[in-house]
Coordinates of C-alpha atoms and ligand atoms in Angstrom, one line a residue:
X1 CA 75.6 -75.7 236.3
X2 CA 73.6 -78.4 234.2
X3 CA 70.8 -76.2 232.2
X4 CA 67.4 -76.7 233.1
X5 CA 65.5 -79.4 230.1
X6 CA 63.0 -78.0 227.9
X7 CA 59.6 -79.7 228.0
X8 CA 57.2 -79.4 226.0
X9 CA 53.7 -81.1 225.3
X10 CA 51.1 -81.9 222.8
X11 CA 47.6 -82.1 225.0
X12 CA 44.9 -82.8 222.4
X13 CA 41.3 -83.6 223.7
X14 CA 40.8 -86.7 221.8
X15 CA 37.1 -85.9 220.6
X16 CA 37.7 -86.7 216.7
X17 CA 40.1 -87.7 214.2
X18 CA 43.6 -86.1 214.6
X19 CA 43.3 -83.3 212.6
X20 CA 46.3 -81.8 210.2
X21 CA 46.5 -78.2 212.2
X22 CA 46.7 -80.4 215.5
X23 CA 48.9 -82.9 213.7
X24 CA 51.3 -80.0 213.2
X25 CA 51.1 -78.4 216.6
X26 CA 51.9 -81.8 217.6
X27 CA 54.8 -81.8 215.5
X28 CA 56.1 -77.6 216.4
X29 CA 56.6 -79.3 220.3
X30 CA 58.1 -82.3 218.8
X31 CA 60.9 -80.6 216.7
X32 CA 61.2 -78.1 219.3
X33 CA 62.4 -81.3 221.8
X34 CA 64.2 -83.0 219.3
X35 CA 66.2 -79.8 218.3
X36 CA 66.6 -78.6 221.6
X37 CA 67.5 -81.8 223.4
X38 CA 64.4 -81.6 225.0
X39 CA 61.5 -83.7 226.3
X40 CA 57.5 -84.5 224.3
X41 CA 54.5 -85.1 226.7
X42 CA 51.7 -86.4 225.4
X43 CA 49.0 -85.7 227.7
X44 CA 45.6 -86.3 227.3
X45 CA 42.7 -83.7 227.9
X46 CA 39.9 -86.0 228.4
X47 CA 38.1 -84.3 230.9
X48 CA 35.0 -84.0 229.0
X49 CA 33.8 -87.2 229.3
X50 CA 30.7 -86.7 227.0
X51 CA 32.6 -85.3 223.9
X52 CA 36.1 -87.8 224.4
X53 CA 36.0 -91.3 223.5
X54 CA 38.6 -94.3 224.2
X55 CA 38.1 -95.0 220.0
X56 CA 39.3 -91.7 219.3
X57 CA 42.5 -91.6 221.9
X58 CA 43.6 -94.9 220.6
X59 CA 43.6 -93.3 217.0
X60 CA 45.4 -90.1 218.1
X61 CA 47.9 -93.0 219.5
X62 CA 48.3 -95.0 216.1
X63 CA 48.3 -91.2 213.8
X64 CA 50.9 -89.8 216.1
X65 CA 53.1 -93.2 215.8
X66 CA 52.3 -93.5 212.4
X67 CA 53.6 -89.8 211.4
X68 CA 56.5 -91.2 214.0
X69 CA 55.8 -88.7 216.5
X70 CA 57.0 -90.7 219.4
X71 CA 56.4 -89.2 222.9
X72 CA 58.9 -89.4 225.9
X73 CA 56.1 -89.3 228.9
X74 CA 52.8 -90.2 228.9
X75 CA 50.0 -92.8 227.7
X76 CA 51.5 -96.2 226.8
X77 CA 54.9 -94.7 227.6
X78 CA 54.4 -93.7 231.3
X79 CA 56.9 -91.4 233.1
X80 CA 57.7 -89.6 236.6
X81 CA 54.9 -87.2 236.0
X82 CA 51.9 -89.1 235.5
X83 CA 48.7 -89.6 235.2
X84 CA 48.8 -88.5 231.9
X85 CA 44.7 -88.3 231.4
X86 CA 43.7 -85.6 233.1
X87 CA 40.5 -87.6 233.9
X88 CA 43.3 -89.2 236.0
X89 CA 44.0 -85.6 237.9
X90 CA 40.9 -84.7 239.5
X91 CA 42.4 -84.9 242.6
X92 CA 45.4 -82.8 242.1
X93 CA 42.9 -80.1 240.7
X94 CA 40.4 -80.2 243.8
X95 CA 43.5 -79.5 246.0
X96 CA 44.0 -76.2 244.2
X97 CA 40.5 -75.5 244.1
X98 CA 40.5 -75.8 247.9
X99 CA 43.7 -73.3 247.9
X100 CA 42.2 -70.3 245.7
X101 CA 39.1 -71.1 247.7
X102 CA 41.1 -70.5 250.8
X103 CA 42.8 -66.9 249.6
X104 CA 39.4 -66.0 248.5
X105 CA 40.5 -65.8 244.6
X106 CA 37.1 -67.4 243.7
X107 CA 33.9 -67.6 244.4
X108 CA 30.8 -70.1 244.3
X109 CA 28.8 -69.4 241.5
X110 CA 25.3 -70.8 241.6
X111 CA 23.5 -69.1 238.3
X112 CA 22.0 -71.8 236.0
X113 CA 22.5 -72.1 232.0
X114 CA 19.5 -70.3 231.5
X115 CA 20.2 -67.3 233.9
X116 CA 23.7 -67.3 232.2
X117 CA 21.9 -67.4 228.6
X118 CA 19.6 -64.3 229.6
X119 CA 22.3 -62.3 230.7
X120 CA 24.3 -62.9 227.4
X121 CA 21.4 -61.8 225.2
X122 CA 20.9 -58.7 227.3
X123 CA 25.1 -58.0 227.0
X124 CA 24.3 -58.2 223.2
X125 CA 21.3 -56.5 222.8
X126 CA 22.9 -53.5 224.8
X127 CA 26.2 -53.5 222.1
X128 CA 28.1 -55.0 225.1
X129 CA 30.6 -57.7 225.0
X130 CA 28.9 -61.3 226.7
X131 CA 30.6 -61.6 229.5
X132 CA 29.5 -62.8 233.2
X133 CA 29.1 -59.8 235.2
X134 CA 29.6 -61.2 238.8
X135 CA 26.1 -61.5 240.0
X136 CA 27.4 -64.3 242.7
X137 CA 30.6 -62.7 243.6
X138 CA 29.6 -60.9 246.5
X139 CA 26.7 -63.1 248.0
X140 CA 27.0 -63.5 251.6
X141 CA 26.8 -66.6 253.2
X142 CA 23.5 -66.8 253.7
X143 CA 22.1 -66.3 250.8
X144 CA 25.3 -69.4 249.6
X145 CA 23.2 -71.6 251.9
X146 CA 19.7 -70.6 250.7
X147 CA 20.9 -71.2 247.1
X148 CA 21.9 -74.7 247.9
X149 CA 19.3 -75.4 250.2
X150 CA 17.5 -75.0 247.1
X151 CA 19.4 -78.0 245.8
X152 CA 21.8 -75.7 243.2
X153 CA 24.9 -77.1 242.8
X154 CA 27.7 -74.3 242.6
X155 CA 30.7 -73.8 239.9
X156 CA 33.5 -71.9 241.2
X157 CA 34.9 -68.7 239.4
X158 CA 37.9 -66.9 239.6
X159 CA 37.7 -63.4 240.4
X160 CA 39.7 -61.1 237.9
X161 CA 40.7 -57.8 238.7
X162 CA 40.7 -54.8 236.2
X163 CA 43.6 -53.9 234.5
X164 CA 45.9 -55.3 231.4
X165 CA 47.5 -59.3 231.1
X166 CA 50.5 -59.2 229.4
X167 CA 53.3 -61.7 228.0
X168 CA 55.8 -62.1 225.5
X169 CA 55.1 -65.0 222.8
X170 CA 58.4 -66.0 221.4
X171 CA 56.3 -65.8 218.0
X172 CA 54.2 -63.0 217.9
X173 CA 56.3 -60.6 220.5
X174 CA 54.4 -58.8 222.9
X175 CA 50.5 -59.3 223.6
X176 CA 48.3 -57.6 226.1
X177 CA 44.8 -58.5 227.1
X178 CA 42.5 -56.6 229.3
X179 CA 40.9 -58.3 232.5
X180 CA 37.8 -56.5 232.1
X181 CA 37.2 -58.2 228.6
X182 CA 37.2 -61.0 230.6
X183 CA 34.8 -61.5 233.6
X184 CA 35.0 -63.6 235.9
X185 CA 35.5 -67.0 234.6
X186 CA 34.8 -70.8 235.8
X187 CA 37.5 -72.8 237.0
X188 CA 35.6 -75.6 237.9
X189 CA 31.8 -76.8 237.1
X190 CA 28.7 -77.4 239.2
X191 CA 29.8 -81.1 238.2
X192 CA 33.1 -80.8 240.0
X193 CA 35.0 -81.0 236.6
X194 CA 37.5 -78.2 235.7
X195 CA 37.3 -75.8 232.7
X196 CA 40.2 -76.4 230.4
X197 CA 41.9 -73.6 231.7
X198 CA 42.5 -74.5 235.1
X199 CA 43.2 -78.2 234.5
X200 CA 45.9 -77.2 232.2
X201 CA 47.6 -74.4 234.2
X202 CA 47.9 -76.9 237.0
X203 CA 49.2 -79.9 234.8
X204 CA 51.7 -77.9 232.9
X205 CA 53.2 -76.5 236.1
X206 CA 53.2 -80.1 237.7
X207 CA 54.5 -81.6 234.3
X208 CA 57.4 -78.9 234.6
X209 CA 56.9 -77.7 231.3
X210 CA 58.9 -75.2 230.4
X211 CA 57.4 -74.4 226.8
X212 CA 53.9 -74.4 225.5
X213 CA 53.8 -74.5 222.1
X214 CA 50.1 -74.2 220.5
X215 CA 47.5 -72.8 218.1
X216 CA 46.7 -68.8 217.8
X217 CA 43.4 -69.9 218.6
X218 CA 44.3 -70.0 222.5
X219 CA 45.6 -66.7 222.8
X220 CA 43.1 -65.4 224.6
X221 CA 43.6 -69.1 227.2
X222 CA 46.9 -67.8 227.7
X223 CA 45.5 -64.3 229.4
X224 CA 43.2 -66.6 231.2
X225 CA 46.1 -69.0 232.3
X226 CA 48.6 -66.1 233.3
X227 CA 45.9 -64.8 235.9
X228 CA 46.1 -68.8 237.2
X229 CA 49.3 -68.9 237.4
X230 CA 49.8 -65.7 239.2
X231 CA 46.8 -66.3 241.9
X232 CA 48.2 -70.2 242.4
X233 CA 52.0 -68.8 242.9
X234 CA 53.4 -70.7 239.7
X235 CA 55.6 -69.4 237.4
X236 CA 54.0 -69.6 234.1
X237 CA 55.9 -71.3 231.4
X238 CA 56.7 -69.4 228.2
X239 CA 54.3 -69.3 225.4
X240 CA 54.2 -69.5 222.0
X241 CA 51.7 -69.7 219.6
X242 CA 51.7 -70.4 216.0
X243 CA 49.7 -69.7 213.1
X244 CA 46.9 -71.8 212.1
X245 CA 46.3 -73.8 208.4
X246 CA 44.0 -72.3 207.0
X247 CA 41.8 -73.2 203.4
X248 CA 42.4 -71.5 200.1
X249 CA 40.0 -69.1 201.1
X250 CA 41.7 -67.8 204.0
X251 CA 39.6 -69.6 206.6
X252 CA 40.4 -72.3 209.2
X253 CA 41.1 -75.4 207.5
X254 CA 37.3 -77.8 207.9
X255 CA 36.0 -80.4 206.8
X256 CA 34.6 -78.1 203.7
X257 CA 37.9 -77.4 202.7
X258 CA 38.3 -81.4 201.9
X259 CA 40.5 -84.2 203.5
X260 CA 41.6 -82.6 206.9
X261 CA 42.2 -85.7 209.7
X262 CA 45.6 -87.4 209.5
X263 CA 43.5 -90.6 208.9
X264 CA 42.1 -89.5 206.2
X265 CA 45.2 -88.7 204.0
X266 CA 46.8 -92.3 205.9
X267 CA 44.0 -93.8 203.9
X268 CA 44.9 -92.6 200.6
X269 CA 48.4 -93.5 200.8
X270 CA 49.7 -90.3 201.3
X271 CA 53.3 -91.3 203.3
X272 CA 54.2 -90.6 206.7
X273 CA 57.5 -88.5 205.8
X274 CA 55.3 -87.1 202.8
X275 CA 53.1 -85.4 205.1
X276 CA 55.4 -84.3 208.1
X277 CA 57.5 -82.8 205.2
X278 CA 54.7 -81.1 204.1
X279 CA 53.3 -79.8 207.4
X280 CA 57.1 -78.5 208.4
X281 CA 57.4 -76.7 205.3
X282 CA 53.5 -75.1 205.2
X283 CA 54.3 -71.1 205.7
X284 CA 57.8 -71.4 204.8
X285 CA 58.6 -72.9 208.0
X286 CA 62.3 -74.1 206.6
X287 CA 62.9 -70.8 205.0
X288 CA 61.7 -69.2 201.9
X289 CA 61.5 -71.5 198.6
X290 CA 62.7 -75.0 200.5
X291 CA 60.3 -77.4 199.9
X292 CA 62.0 -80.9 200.6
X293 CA 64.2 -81.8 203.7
X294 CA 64.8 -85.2 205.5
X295 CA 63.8 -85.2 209.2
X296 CA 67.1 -84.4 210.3
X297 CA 67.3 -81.6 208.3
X298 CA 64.1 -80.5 209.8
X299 CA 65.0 -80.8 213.0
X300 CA 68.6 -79.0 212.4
X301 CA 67.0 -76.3 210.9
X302 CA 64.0 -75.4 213.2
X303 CA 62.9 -72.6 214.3
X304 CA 59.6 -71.4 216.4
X305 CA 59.7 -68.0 215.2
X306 CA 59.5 -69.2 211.2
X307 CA 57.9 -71.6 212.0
X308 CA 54.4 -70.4 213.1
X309 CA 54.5 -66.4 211.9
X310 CA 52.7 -66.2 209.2
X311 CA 49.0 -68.3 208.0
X312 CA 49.8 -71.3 206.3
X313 CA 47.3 -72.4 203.1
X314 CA 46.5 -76.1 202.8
X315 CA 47.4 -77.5 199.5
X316 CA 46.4 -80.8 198.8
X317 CA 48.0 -81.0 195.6
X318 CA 51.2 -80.1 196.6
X319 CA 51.2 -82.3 199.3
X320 CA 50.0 -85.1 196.4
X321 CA 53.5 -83.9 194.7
X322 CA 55.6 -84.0 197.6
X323 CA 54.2 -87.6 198.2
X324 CA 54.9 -88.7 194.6
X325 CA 58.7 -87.7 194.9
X326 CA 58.5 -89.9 198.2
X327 CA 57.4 -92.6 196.6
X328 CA 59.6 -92.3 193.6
X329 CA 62.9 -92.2 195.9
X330 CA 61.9 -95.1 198.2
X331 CA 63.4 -98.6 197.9
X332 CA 61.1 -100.8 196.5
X333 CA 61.0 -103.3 199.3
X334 CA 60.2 -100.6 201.2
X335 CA 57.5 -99.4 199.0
X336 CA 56.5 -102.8 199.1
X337 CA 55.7 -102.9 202.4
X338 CA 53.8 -99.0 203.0
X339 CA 51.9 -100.6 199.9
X340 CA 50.9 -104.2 201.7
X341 CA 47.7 -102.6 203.0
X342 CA 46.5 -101.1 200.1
X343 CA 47.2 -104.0 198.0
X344 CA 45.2 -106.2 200.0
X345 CA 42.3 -103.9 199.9
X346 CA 42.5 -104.1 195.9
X347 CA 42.2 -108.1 196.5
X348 CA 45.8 -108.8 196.3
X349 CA 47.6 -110.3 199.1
X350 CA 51.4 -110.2 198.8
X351 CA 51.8 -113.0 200.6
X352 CA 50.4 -114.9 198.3
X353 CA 52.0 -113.3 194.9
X354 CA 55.6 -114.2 193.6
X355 CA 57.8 -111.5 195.0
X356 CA 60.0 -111.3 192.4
X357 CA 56.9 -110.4 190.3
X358 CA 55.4 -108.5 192.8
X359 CA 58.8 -106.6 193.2
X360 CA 59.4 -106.2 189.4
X361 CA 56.0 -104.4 189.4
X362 CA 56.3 -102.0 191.7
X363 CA 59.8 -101.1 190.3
X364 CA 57.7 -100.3 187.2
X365 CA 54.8 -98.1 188.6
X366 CA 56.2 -96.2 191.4
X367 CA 56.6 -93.4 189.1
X368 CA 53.6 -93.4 188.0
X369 CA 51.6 -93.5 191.5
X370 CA 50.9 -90.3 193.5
X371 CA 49.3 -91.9 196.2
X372 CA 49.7 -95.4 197.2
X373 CA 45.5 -96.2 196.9
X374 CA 46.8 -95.6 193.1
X375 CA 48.5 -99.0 193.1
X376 CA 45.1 -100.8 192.8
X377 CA 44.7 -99.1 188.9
X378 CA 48.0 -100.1 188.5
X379 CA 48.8 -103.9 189.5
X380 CA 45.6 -105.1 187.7
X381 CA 47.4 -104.0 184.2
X382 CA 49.7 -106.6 184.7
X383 CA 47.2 -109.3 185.4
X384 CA 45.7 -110.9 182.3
X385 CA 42.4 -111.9 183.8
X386 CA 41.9 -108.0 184.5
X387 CA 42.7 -107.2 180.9
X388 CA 39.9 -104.5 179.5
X389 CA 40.5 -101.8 177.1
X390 CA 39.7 -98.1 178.1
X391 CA 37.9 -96.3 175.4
X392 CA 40.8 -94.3 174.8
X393 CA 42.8 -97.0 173.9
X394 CA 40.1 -98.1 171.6
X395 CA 40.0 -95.0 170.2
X396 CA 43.6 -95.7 169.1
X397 CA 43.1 -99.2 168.1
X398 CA 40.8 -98.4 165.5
X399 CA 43.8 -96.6 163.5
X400 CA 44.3 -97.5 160.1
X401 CA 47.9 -98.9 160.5
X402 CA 47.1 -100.9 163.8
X403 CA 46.2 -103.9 162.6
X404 CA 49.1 -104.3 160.9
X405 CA 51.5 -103.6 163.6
X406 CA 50.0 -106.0 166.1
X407 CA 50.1 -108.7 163.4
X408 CA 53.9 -107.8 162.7
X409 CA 54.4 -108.1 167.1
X410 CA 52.4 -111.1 166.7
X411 CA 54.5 -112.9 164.1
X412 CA 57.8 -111.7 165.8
X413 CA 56.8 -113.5 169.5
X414 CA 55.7 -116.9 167.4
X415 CA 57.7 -117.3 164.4
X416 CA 61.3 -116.8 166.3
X417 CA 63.0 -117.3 169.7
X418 CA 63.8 -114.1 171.7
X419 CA 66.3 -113.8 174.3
X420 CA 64.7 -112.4 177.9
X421 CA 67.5 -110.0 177.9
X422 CA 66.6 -107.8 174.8
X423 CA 63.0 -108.8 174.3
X424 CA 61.6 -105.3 174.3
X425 CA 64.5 -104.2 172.1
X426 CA 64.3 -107.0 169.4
X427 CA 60.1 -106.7 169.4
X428 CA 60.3 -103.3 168.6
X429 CA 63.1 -103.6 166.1
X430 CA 60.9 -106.0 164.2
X431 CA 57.8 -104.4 164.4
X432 CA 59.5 -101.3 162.5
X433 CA 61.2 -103.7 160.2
X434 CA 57.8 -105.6 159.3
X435 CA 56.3 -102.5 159.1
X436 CA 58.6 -99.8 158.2
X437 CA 57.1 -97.5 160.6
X438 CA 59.0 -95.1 163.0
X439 CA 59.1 -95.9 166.4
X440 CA 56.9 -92.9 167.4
X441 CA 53.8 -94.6 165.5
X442 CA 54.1 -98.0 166.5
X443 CA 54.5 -96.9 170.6
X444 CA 50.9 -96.1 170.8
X445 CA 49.1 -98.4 169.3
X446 CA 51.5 -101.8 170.9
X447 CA 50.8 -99.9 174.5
X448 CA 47.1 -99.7 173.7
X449 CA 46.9 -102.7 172.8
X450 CA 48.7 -105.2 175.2
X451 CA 47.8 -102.3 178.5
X452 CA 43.9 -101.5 177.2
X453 CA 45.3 -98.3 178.6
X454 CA 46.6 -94.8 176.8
X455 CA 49.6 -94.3 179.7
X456 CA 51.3 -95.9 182.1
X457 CA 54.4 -97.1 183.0
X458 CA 57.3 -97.5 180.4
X459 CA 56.2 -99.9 178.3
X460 CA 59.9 -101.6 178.1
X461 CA 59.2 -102.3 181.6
X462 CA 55.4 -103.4 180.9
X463 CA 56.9 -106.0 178.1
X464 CA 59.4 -107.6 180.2
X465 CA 57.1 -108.4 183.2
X466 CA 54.2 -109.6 180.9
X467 CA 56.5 -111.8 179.0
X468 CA 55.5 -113.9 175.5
X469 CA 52.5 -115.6 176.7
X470 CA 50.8 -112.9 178.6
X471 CA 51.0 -109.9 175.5
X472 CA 49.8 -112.7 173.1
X473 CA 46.6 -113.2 174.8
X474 CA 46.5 -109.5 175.1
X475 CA 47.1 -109.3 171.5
X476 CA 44.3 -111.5 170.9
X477 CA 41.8 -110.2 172.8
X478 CA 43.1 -106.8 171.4
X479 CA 42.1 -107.9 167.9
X480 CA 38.6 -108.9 168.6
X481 CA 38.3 -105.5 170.1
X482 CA 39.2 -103.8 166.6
X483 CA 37.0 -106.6 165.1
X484 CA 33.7 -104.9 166.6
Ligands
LIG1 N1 43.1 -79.7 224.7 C1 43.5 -78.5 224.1 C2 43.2 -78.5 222.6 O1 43.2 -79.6 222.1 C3 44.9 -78.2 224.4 C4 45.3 -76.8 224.2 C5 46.7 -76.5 224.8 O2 47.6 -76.9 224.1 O3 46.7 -76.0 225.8 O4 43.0 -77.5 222.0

């Protein structure tokens, strides 16, 4: 007998920037498919047509492409169980509508906002749990028809019956939710759109999916959807649901917290594999103390239950580290290109440079750079017409042996011929000769004065890419510096 395919799916409502909790749920169903063989959906919620917009989707497309999150089904892609916007569906939801209708397992609801507002602040001022208390669930007909005669438009709501939900979460074990907690809840609004809940019980039964993989936050959905799925004869999927990032002060990762969208860590160069590292380790997802793994490794080694137990703390800075050793172990072509867009925007167009130069300085920095916005801070300390000297490295240039260093560097680069192939090596042997300094003292003041800067790359490297011509300019613009 062949074994039945997982499927999962990542269904985000695409009302803002991806953000890095999504990013990861996005990323739970996607090792979960790749490690088990399975299938990704990617379907989109977009059924609140105020809140979504076509800008938004079509950067949830690029971020989840970007972090390489490649779906098997859905927009773009296609597949047997389309539409994949659920804006798409309407249809396919009215049909079950018109079932529960049928078996009487909901009921017109014609209370406005206002009514529903007033009954909330009474719930609350009486120590009671907000909830709708069924004031339209046994109306007879005529008083239906009055109500609409009256030109109200009715929502439906599903009638649930006392007594406790319960299901396993192949993360946090068993859960049980009581129906009374509950009320009766909307399935679909007086605008014939439905609620969340009932569009999504529906498509993941159509979609066949076999797993849902998602945020603690919908726990209580899940009660919600189990009652849907028992009333529409489905056989609800299993669940799980994971933990959610949360700040360093415990709360759910916002926007106060700092960067938080996938676009927003794209745009200071932090690397695709940087960050899916860093969300699949968060919480000790790969197991206690492991901290770097390739994608396959990932994959091989994951698991639902690690993955989403406990709360996971964002930590910029470590993801900042993690992304430096990325950048440190990539080729430099490579680097070259993840770079081209950030070296554009710092008014340098690759195309355009020498690529043995351009190549030469990247092989030189990337152990310096953290992010790849860094570059910008970088590249100009190898272009003379960018040349300025930080105050620190004034600081330095006003010491009392400088002067005499850079005129011993000076003297070695015009009074004899050096080979490319030792140049650093023979400078600095001459400048201690000339000089009869140590190395240690001469370091500082040479980098000072042919960078303008106090650190940076190794200055062997620096040398050899500047060349002759370019670190005598340096050296003269270095000297009217001290001069002032
Ligand atoms: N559209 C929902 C959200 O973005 C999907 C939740 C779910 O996975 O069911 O939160």
């Amino acid at each position: 007998m062949m074994s039945r395919k997982y499927r999962v799916r990542f269904a985000p409502s695409p009302t803002g920037d991806l953000h890095v909790g999504n990013a990861r749920t996005a990323l739970f169903n996607w090792l979960f498919a790749k490690h088990y063989g399975g299938r990704f959906i990617l379907r989109i919620e977009d059924t609140d047509q105020e809140r979504t917009s076509r800008i938004f989707e079509r950067n949830l497309l690029e971020d989840l492409k970007w972090l390489s999150l490649y779906w098997d089904e859905g927009p773009e892609k296609g597949g047997e169980f389309g539409p994949y916007h659920q804006i798409e569906r309407l249809p396919l939801y009215s049909t079950y509508l018109k079932k529960l209708i049928a078996d009487e397992r909901v009921y017109p609801c014609y209370c406005t906002e206002e009514e529903l507002e007033a009954e909330r602040l009474t719930l609350l001022s009486m120590k009671m749990m907000p909830r709708y208390m069924g004031e339209c669930r046994n109306l007879t007909d005529s008083e239906r028809k009055s109500l609409e005669t009256k030109g109200r438009n009715a929502a439906f709501r599903f009638k649930v019956k006392p007594g406790s939900i319960e299901f396993d979460d192949l993360i946090r074990g068993s859960m049980k939710f009581e129906g009374e907690a509950i009320g009766d809840f909307i399935i679909v609004r007086s605008n014939g759109i439905p609620s969340y809940n009932f569009a999504v019980v529906i498509d993941d039964h159509l979609m066949e999916i076999t797993h849902v993989i998602r945020g603690e936050d919908h726990l209580s959905n899940t009660a919600i959807q189990i009652l849907l799925y028992g009333a529409l004869g489905f056989t609800p999927p299993s669940f799980a649901h994971h933990s959610l990032i949360l700040g360093r002060d415990r709360s759910k990762l916002s926007k106060r917290h700092g960067s938080v969208s996938v676009r927003e860590f794209r745009k200071k160069g932090i690397l695709p594999k940087a960050l899916l590292n860093y969300l699949s380790l968060l919480g000790g997802s790969l197991g206690e103390g492991k901290e770097f793994a390739s994608l396959d490794e990932i994959i091989d080694m994951f698991s639902l239950e690690r993955a989403g137990k406990s709360g996971a703390i964002f930590d910029e800075s470590k993801l900042k580290w993690l992304n430096a050793m990325y950048i440190r172990d990539c080729d430099v072509e490579t680097l070259i290109e993840l770079l081209t867009p950030f070296l554009k925007k710092a008014g340098y167009d690759p195309d355009l440079l020498d690529h043995t130069w351009l190549h030469q300085v990247v092989d030189a920095v990337k152990d310096n750079i953290v992010t790849l916005n860094e570059i910008s801070g970088y590249i100009d300390m190898f272009v003379d017409e960018k040349y300025h000297v930080s105050r620190e490295a004034a600081e330095i240039l006003r010491g009392n042996t400088v002067a005499e260093i850079l005129k011993a560097l000076h003297e070695v680069l015009t009074q004899s011929e050096i080979s490319r192939k030792n140049f650093y090596s023979t400078l600095i042997h001459s400048v201690r000769e000339k000089t009869g300094l140590k190395a240690k003292s001469i370091l500082m003041p040479l980098r000072a004065a042919v960078t303008g800067r106090t650190s940076g790359p190794e200055l062997e490297k620096i040398f050899s890419i500047l060349g002759k011509e370019s670190i005598l300019k340096r050296l003269e613009q270095a000297r009217q510096f001290m001069e002032m």
